[in-house]
Tab-separated table of C-alpha atoms and ligand atoms in Angstrom:
chain	number	residue	atom	x	y	z
G	1	MET	CA	7.404	-5.133	1.641
G	2	GLU	CA	7.134	-1.695	3.111
G	3	LEU	CA	8.006	-0.690	6.468
G	4	ASP	CA	5.428	0.670	8.942
G	5	ARG	CA	2.564	0.410	6.205
G	6	GLY	CA	-0.842	-0.706	7.624
G	7	LEU	CA	-3.058	0.631	10.227
G	8	CYS	CA	-2.167	3.045	13.044
G	9	ARG	CA	-5.353	3.508	14.689
G	10	THR	CA	-3.736	4.011	18.013
G	11	ASP	CA	-1.439	6.395	16.922
G	12	THR	CA	-2.569	9.970	18.136
G	13	ARG	CA	-0.650	11.713	15.483
G	14	CYS	CA	-3.248	10.698	13.146
G	15	VAL	CA	-6.643	10.201	15.273
G	16	ARG	CA	-7.465	11.022	18.979
G	17	PRO	CA	-8.881	7.711	20.134
G	18	GLY	CA	-12.257	7.230	22.080
G	19	PRO	CA	-13.411	4.294	24.320
G	20	ILE	CA	-12.720	0.722	22.946
G	21	HIS	CA	-15.904	-1.573	23.212
G	22	LEU	CA	-15.344	-5.191	23.435
G	23	LEU	CA	-17.582	-7.075	21.031
G	24	THR	CA	-18.084	-10.925	21.382
G	25	CYS	CA	-18.448	-12.847	18.289
G	26	PRO	CA	-22.024	-14.298	17.857
G	27	ARG	CA	-20.651	-17.809	17.081
G	28	CYS	CA	-17.644	-18.512	19.181
G	29	GLY	CA	-17.602	-15.671	21.651
G	30	ALA	CA	-14.019	-14.428	20.708
G	31	PHE	CA	-13.544	-10.735	21.710
G	32	ALA	CA	-12.626	-7.936	19.005
G	33	LYS	CA	-12.122	-4.232	19.703
G	34	ASP	CA	-14.409	-1.993	18.178
G	35	ARG	CA	-12.374	1.394	18.438
G	36	THR	CA	-14.323	4.757	18.487
G	37	ILE	CA	-12.788	7.990	17.488
G	38	GLY	CA	-12.546	11.056	19.962
G	39	SER	CA	-11.758	13.406	17.084
G	40	GLY	CA	-10.224	13.167	13.671
G	41	SER	CA	-10.676	14.953	10.306
G	42	SER	CA	-11.652	13.935	6.661
G	43	MET	CA	-8.142	15.128	5.529
G	44	GLY	CA	-6.850	12.834	2.717
G	45	ALA	CA	-10.378	11.202	2.366
G	46	ARG	CA	-11.104	9.675	-1.115
G	47	PHE	CA	-14.175	8.365	-2.745
G	48	TRP	CA	-15.048	6.188	-5.391
G	49	THR	CA	-17.839	5.647	-8.058
G	50	ASP	CA	-18.752	2.189	-6.284
G	51	GLY	CA	-19.603	4.124	-3.199
G	52	LYS	CA	-16.444	3.284	-1.193
G	53	GLY	CA	-14.940	6.198	0.857
G	54	ASP	CA	-11.516	5.884	2.626
G	55	MET	CA	-10.897	8.134	5.231
G	56	PRO	CA	-7.482	7.559	6.948
G	57	MET	CA	-7.830	10.427	9.515
G	58	LEU	CA	-11.357	9.336	10.534
G	59	PRO	CA	-11.447	5.487	10.420
G	60	GLN	CA	-14.849	4.034	10.527
G	61	ARG	CA	-15.895	0.760	12.415
G	62	PRO	CA	-16.389	-1.662	9.614
G	63	GLU	CA	-19.684	-2.351	8.876
G	64	VAL	CA	-19.370	-5.979	8.330
G	65	ALA	CA	-16.612	-7.982	10.365
G	66	ARG	CA	-14.748	-11.081	10.175
G	67	CYS	CA	-14.164	-12.967	13.509
G	68	GLN	CA	-10.519	-13.718	13.467
G	69	ALA	CA	-10.822	-16.711	15.757
G	70	CYS	CA	-13.716	-18.781	13.722
G	71	GLY	CA	-14.068	-16.837	10.470
G	72	LEU	CA	-17.757	-15.892	10.973
G	73	VAL	CA	-18.901	-12.864	8.968
G	74	HIS	CA	-21.128	-10.694	10.895
G	75	PHE	CA	-22.479	-7.231	11.625
G	76	PRO	CA	-20.746	-5.660	14.671
G	77	LYS	CA	-23.839	-3.422	15.277
G	78	ASP	CA	-25.697	-6.477	16.269
G	79	ALA	CA	-22.865	-8.100	18.260
G	80	THR	CA	-22.858	-8.210	22.307
G	81	ARG	CA	-20.720	-5.781	24.028
G	82	ALA	CA	-18.904	-7.591	26.722
G	83	GLY	CA	-17.318	-4.228	28.115
G	84	THR	CA	-15.404	-0.859	27.399
G	85	MET	CA	-11.842	0.050	28.003
G	86	THR	CA	-10.861	3.717	28.118
G	87	ILE	CA	-7.326	4.507	27.042
G	88	VAL	CA	-5.437	6.702	29.635
G	89	GLU	CA	-1.934	7.012	28.108
G	90	GLU	CA	0.007	6.063	25.301
G	91	LEU	CA	3.025	4.149	26.748
G	92	GLY	CA	5.042	5.020	23.763
G	93	ALA	CA	6.715	1.540	22.994
G	94	GLN	CA	5.806	0.445	19.668
G	95	SER	CA	5.078	-3.213	18.851
G	96	TYR	CA	4.791	-4.756	15.565
G	97	ALA	CA	2.578	-7.799	14.126
G	98	LEU	CA	2.975	-9.431	10.955
G	99	ARG	CA	0.256	-10.261	8.421
G	100	VAL	CA	0.436	-12.494	5.454
G	101	THR	CA	-1.693	-10.663	2.921
G	102	ALA	CA	-1.121	-12.985	-0.194
G	103	ILE	CA	0.678	-16.009	-1.203
G	104	ARG	CA	3.028	-15.645	-3.953
G	105	ARG	CA	4.413	-19.021	-4.071
G	106	LYS	CA	2.756	-22.195	-2.619
G	107	SER	CA	5.426	-23.907	-0.263
G	108	ILE	CA	4.875	-26.605	2.602
G	109	PRO	CA	6.319	-24.456	5.451
G	110	LEU	CA	4.037	-21.502	4.482
G	111	PHE	CA	0.908	-23.766	4.203
G	112	SER	CA	1.878	-25.547	7.656
G	113	LEU	CA	2.283	-22.286	9.295
G	114	LEU	CA	-1.013	-20.962	7.931
G	115	ARG	CA	-3.058	-24.282	8.783
G	116	LEU	CA	-1.804	-23.648	12.437
G	117	LYS	CA	-2.876	-20.086	12.598
G	118	VAL	CA	-6.084	-20.397	10.697
G	119	GLY	CA	-7.091	-23.856	11.936
G	120	ALA	CA	-8.193	-25.194	8.645
G	121	TRP	CA	-6.747	-27.761	6.268
G	122	SER	CA	-7.846	-27.026	2.557
G	123	GLU	CA	-5.825	-24.596	0.470
G	124	GLU	CA	-8.933	-22.999	-0.526
G	125	ALA	CA	-9.828	-22.270	3.261
G	126	LEU	CA	-6.260	-20.788	3.681
G	127	PHE	CA	-6.586	-18.425	0.722
G	128	ALA	CA	-10.174	-17.330	1.924
G	129	ALA	CA	-8.681	-16.505	5.400
G	130	LEU	CA	-6.220	-13.913	3.977
G	131	PRO	CA	-4.925	-11.727	5.529
G	132	VAL	CA	-3.707	-13.759	8.435
G	133	THR	CA	-1.673	-12.364	11.477
G	134	VAL	CA	1.078	-14.683	12.032
G	135	ALA	CA	3.071	-12.938	14.519
G	136	THR	CA	2.420	-10.248	17.118
G	137	GLY	CA	4.217	-8.439	19.784
G	138	LEU	CA	7.519	-8.134	17.934
G	139	THR	CA	10.209	-5.533	18.071
G	140	HIS	CA	11.158	-3.865	14.853
G	141	LEU	CA	14.227	-6.054	14.503
G	142	GLN	CA	12.352	-9.288	15.145
G	143	ALA	CA	9.540	-8.201	12.924
G	144	GLY	CA	12.330	-7.405	10.086
G	145	SER	CA	14.098	-10.730	10.388
G	146	ARG	CA	10.544	-12.859	10.717
G	147	ALA	CA	9.328	-11.086	7.438
G	148	GLU	CA	12.328	-11.903	5.619
G	149	VAL	CA	11.916	-15.652	6.623
G	150	LEU	CA	8.160	-15.531	5.574
G	151	GLU	CA	8.922	-14.008	2.299
G	152	LYS	CA	11.450	-16.774	1.347
G	153	MET	CA	8.650	-19.192	2.312
G	154	GLY	CA	6.596	-17.449	-0.563
G	155	ALA	CA	4.319	-15.192	1.415
G	156	GLU	CA	3.512	-11.348	0.649
G	157	VAL	CA	3.748	-9.664	4.217
G	158	GLU	CA	2.650	-6.399	5.661
G	159	TYR	CA	3.701	-4.785	8.917
G	160	VAL	CA	1.165	-3.552	11.638
G	161	VAL	CA	2.704	-1.138	13.890
G	162	THR	CA	0.721	-0.347	17.301
G	163	ILE	CA	1.593	1.914	19.922
G	164	ARG	CA	1.286	0.133	23.267
G	165	GLU	CA	-1.638	1.625	25.187
G	166	GLY	CA	-2.699	1.824	28.811
G	167	TYR	CA	-6.066	1.480	30.105
G	168	GLU	CA	-8.219	2.959	32.947
G	169	GLY	CA	-8.792	0.311	35.913
G	170	PRO	CA	-8.119	-3.275	35.827
G	171	THR	CA	-8.540	-4.912	32.370
G	172	PRO	CA	-8.735	-8.516	31.757
G	173	ARG	CA	-5.653	-9.617	29.598
G	174	GLU	CA	-8.016	-11.506	27.036
G	175	TRP	CA	-9.419	-7.763	26.324
G	176	ILE	CA	-5.972	-6.127	25.922
G	177	GLU	CA	-4.916	-8.991	23.673
G	178	ALA	CA	-7.991	-8.916	21.395
G	179	PRO	CA	-7.564	-8.050	17.712
G	180	ASP	CA	-9.136	-4.969	16.230
G	181	LEU	CA	-12.688	-5.531	14.314
G	182	ALA	CA	-11.523	-6.484	10.862
G	183	PRO	CA	-13.486	-6.555	7.645
G	184	PRO	CA	-14.014	-9.718	5.442
G	185	GLY	CA	-12.161	-10.055	2.200
G	186	GLU	CA	-14.068	-10.725	-1.074
G	187	ARG	CA	-13.940	-14.450	-0.725
G	188	ASP	CA	-15.253	-14.551	2.777
G	189	LEU	CA	-18.139	-12.299	1.889
G	190	LEU	CA	-19.149	-14.285	-1.458
G	191	ALA	CA	-18.938	-17.554	0.430
G	192	THR	CA	-21.170	-16.218	3.181
G	193	LEU	CA	-23.599	-14.997	0.534
G	194	ALA	CA	-23.356	-18.419	-1.262
G	195	ARG	CA	-24.374	-20.171	2.136
G	196	GLY	CA	-27.212	-17.944	2.495
G	197	ASP	CA	-26.450	-17.046	6.040
G	198	PHE	CA	-28.481	-13.755	5.847
G	199	ALA	CA	-30.872	-14.643	2.987
G	200	PRO	CA	-34.275	-13.619	4.591
G	201	ASN	CA	-32.585	-10.276	5.515
G	202	ARG	CA	-32.768	-7.843	2.538
G	203	GLU	CA	-30.774	-4.974	4.235
G	204	ALA	CA	-27.992	-7.663	5.355
G	205	VAL	CA	-27.821	-9.198	1.908
G	206	LEU	CA	-27.702	-5.765	0.316
G	207	THR	CA	-24.822	-4.722	2.352
G	208	LEU	CA	-22.736	-8.053	2.040
G	209	ARG	CA	-23.293	-7.676	-1.798
G	210	ILE	CA	-22.027	-4.092	-1.772
G	211	LYS	CA	-19.315	-4.928	0.656
G	212	ALA	CA	-18.175	-8.042	-1.823
G	213	TRP	CA	-18.328	-5.892	-4.947
G	214	GLN	CA	-16.121	-3.044	-3.330
G	215	ALA	CA	-13.901	-5.597	-1.888
G	216	GLY	CA	-13.166	-7.074	-5.434
G	217	ASN	CA	-12.821	-3.633	-6.665
G	218	ASP	CA	-9.870	-2.705	-4.070
G	219	ALA	CA	-7.286	-4.213	-6.350
G	220	ARG	CA	-8.168	-1.994	-9.188
G	221	ARG	CA	-8.547	1.352	-7.189
G	222	GLY	CA	-5.968	3.962	-8.563
G	223	ALA	CA	-5.452	1.742	-11.666
G	224	ASP	CA	-6.429	2.575	-15.060
G	225	SER	CA	-10.156	2.544	-15.273
G	226	VAL	CA	-10.277	2.200	-18.960
G	227	ALA	CA	-8.680	-1.337	-18.789
G	228	ALA	CA	-11.225	-4.006	-19.111
G	229	VAL	CA	-12.646	-5.549	-15.727
G	230	ALA	CA	-12.058	-9.187	-15.188
G	231	TRP	CA	-14.626	-10.239	-12.660
G	232	SER	CA	-14.674	-13.816	-11.475
G	233	ASN	CA	-17.644	-15.683	-12.037
G	234	GLU	CA	-18.861	-15.459	-8.435
G	235	ALA	CA	-18.092	-11.812	-8.483
G	236	ALA	CA	-19.945	-11.056	-11.657
G	237	GLU	CA	-22.963	-13.329	-10.207
G	238	ASN	CA	-22.886	-11.038	-7.096
G	239	LEU	CA	-23.073	-7.930	-9.163
G	240	GLU	CA	-25.888	-9.225	-11.311
G	241	ALA	CA	-27.836	-10.207	-8.010
G	242	LEU	CA	-26.957	-6.768	-6.695
G	243	VAL	CA	-28.310	-5.066	-9.900
G	244	ALA	CA	-31.397	-7.338	-9.451
G	245	LEU	CA	-31.949	-6.322	-5.605
G	246	LEU	CA	-31.432	-2.515	-6.167
G	247	SER	CA	-34.497	-0.407	-6.307
G	248	GLU	CA	-35.016	2.304	-9.130
G	249	ASP	CA	-37.311	4.220	-6.734
G	250	ASP	CA	-34.811	5.162	-4.123
G	251	PRO	CA	-32.437	7.396	-5.350
G	252	ASP	CA	-29.201	6.118	-3.506
G	253	GLU	CA	-29.920	2.714	-4.874
G	254	ARG	CA	-30.675	4.011	-8.386
G	255	LEU	CA	-27.383	5.674	-8.442
G	256	MET	CA	-25.536	2.474	-7.174
G	257	LYS	CA	-27.480	0.237	-9.539
G	258	ALA	CA	-26.248	2.712	-12.439
G	259	GLU	CA	-22.469	2.164	-11.535
G	260	ALA	CA	-23.096	-1.543	-10.939
G	261	LEU	CA	-24.586	-1.678	-14.647
G	262	ARG	CA	-21.772	0.211	-15.954
G	263	GLU	CA	-18.942	-1.778	-14.286
G	264	LEU	CA	-20.732	-4.974	-15.978
G	265	GLY	CA	-20.388	-3.159	-19.270
G	266	ARG	CA	-24.256	-2.383	-19.755
G	267	PHE	CA	-23.500	1.194	-20.584
G	268	GLU	CA	-26.926	1.962	-22.273
G	269	THR	CA	-28.776	0.826	-19.413
G	270	CYS	CA	-26.647	2.733	-17.031
G	271	LEU	CA	-27.193	5.967	-18.909
G	272	ALA	CA	-31.130	5.302	-19.224
G	273	LEU	CA	-31.063	5.113	-15.324
G	274	LEU	CA	-29.099	8.397	-14.903
G	275	ALA	CA	-31.374	10.065	-17.311
G	276	ARG	CA	-33.851	10.079	-14.441
G	277	PRO	CA	-33.150	13.133	-12.238
G	278	LEU	CA	-31.373	12.597	-8.908
G	279	PRO	CA	-30.955	14.855	-6.128
G	280	GLY	CA	-28.500	17.787	-6.475
G	281	LYS	CA	-26.005	16.241	-3.847
G	282	TYR	CA	-25.070	13.547	-6.189
G	283	GLU	CA	-24.219	15.799	-9.176
G	284	ILE	CA	-20.389	14.809	-9.213
G	285	VAL	CA	-21.118	11.267	-8.728
G	286	VAL	CA	-23.490	11.313	-11.652
G	287	ARG	CA	-21.180	13.473	-13.950
G	288	THR	CA	-18.337	11.114	-13.367
G	289	ILE	CA	-20.579	7.848	-13.826
G	290	ARG	CA	-22.056	9.322	-16.990
G	291	SER	CA	-18.790	10.561	-18.715
G	292	LEU	CA	-17.509	7.126	-18.016
G	293	ALA	CA	-20.398	5.066	-19.315
G	294	GLU	CA	-20.441	7.610	-22.462
G	295	ARG	CA	-16.948	6.295	-23.244
G	296	ASN	CA	-17.693	2.781	-22.442
G	297	VAL	CA	-15.167	2.656	-19.449
G	298	PRO	CA	-16.024	-0.050	-17.206
G	299	GLY	CA	-13.610	0.316	-14.338
G	300	VAL	CA	-14.244	1.855	-10.745
G	301	ALA	CA	-13.070	5.527	-10.757
G	302	GLU	CA	-12.115	8.123	-7.936
G	303	LEU	CA	-14.390	10.969	-7.707
G	304	ARG	CA	-12.779	14.449	-8.045
G	305	GLY	CA	-14.212	17.514	-6.760
G	306	SER	CA	-15.414	18.901	-3.431
G	307	PHE	CA	-17.947	17.017	-1.291
Q	1	ZN	ZN1	-15.857	-16.159	16.195
């Protein structure tokens, strides 16, 4: 457990916030905060061979979100906007939320608590719902002691710290209490794909498959990319389906396809795709993927160089 790890999107030391749009879930109508950025910087940005970029000082709205009330995976760009809140002041007081990020040991109290929060019964649904926010509005001390109890129950816990915000004009309480838009995990994405929720929409399916792949890779980022990659059956099927879906005529898609093939261990096919010329702006990516494929290395790797 680390103190103060997690998002500090409302912390002006990192990022100057812009207006917050209130989006409604297309299924259950629950609100979620879509935070915009007034100004930020690309300082500390990291990019990876699978196309993922982390920009801590310039957080982006998640392209795909998971409703924290009903679990629906949806595209925030298509969600209805119920209103906008403008932050006028930082009130300064910090509050803490606790999130269960993993289940280290199965225990009855932990499952009872998660069932209450998630509103689902099966163990599978509870695992799929992680991370789950189990407490909000805590002081530092309260958060510390609650986290200790949760860890004894077998949970892995993360703190999320928020600086209390003030808003312009009258603002409904349910807007203030709405959670931030949050991206879905690998299991949610794979389950959405398996149900065929977006099946007729190529762009949507493409995005969901890429996000599921990147989410699966999250646990491997920064680790040794030489190590063998153990994909679950569902994740491997997703990657195969992505390879089949990606076009070789579009340069962006061809590059992504080459990387997916490398991560599946199909190094020769990867190198054959990279042999066709790609625009100069991809030079660092192409060089990195090619060098890994030539050495039969399948893991996701960070891109080094200037962008
Ligand atoms: Zn919902």
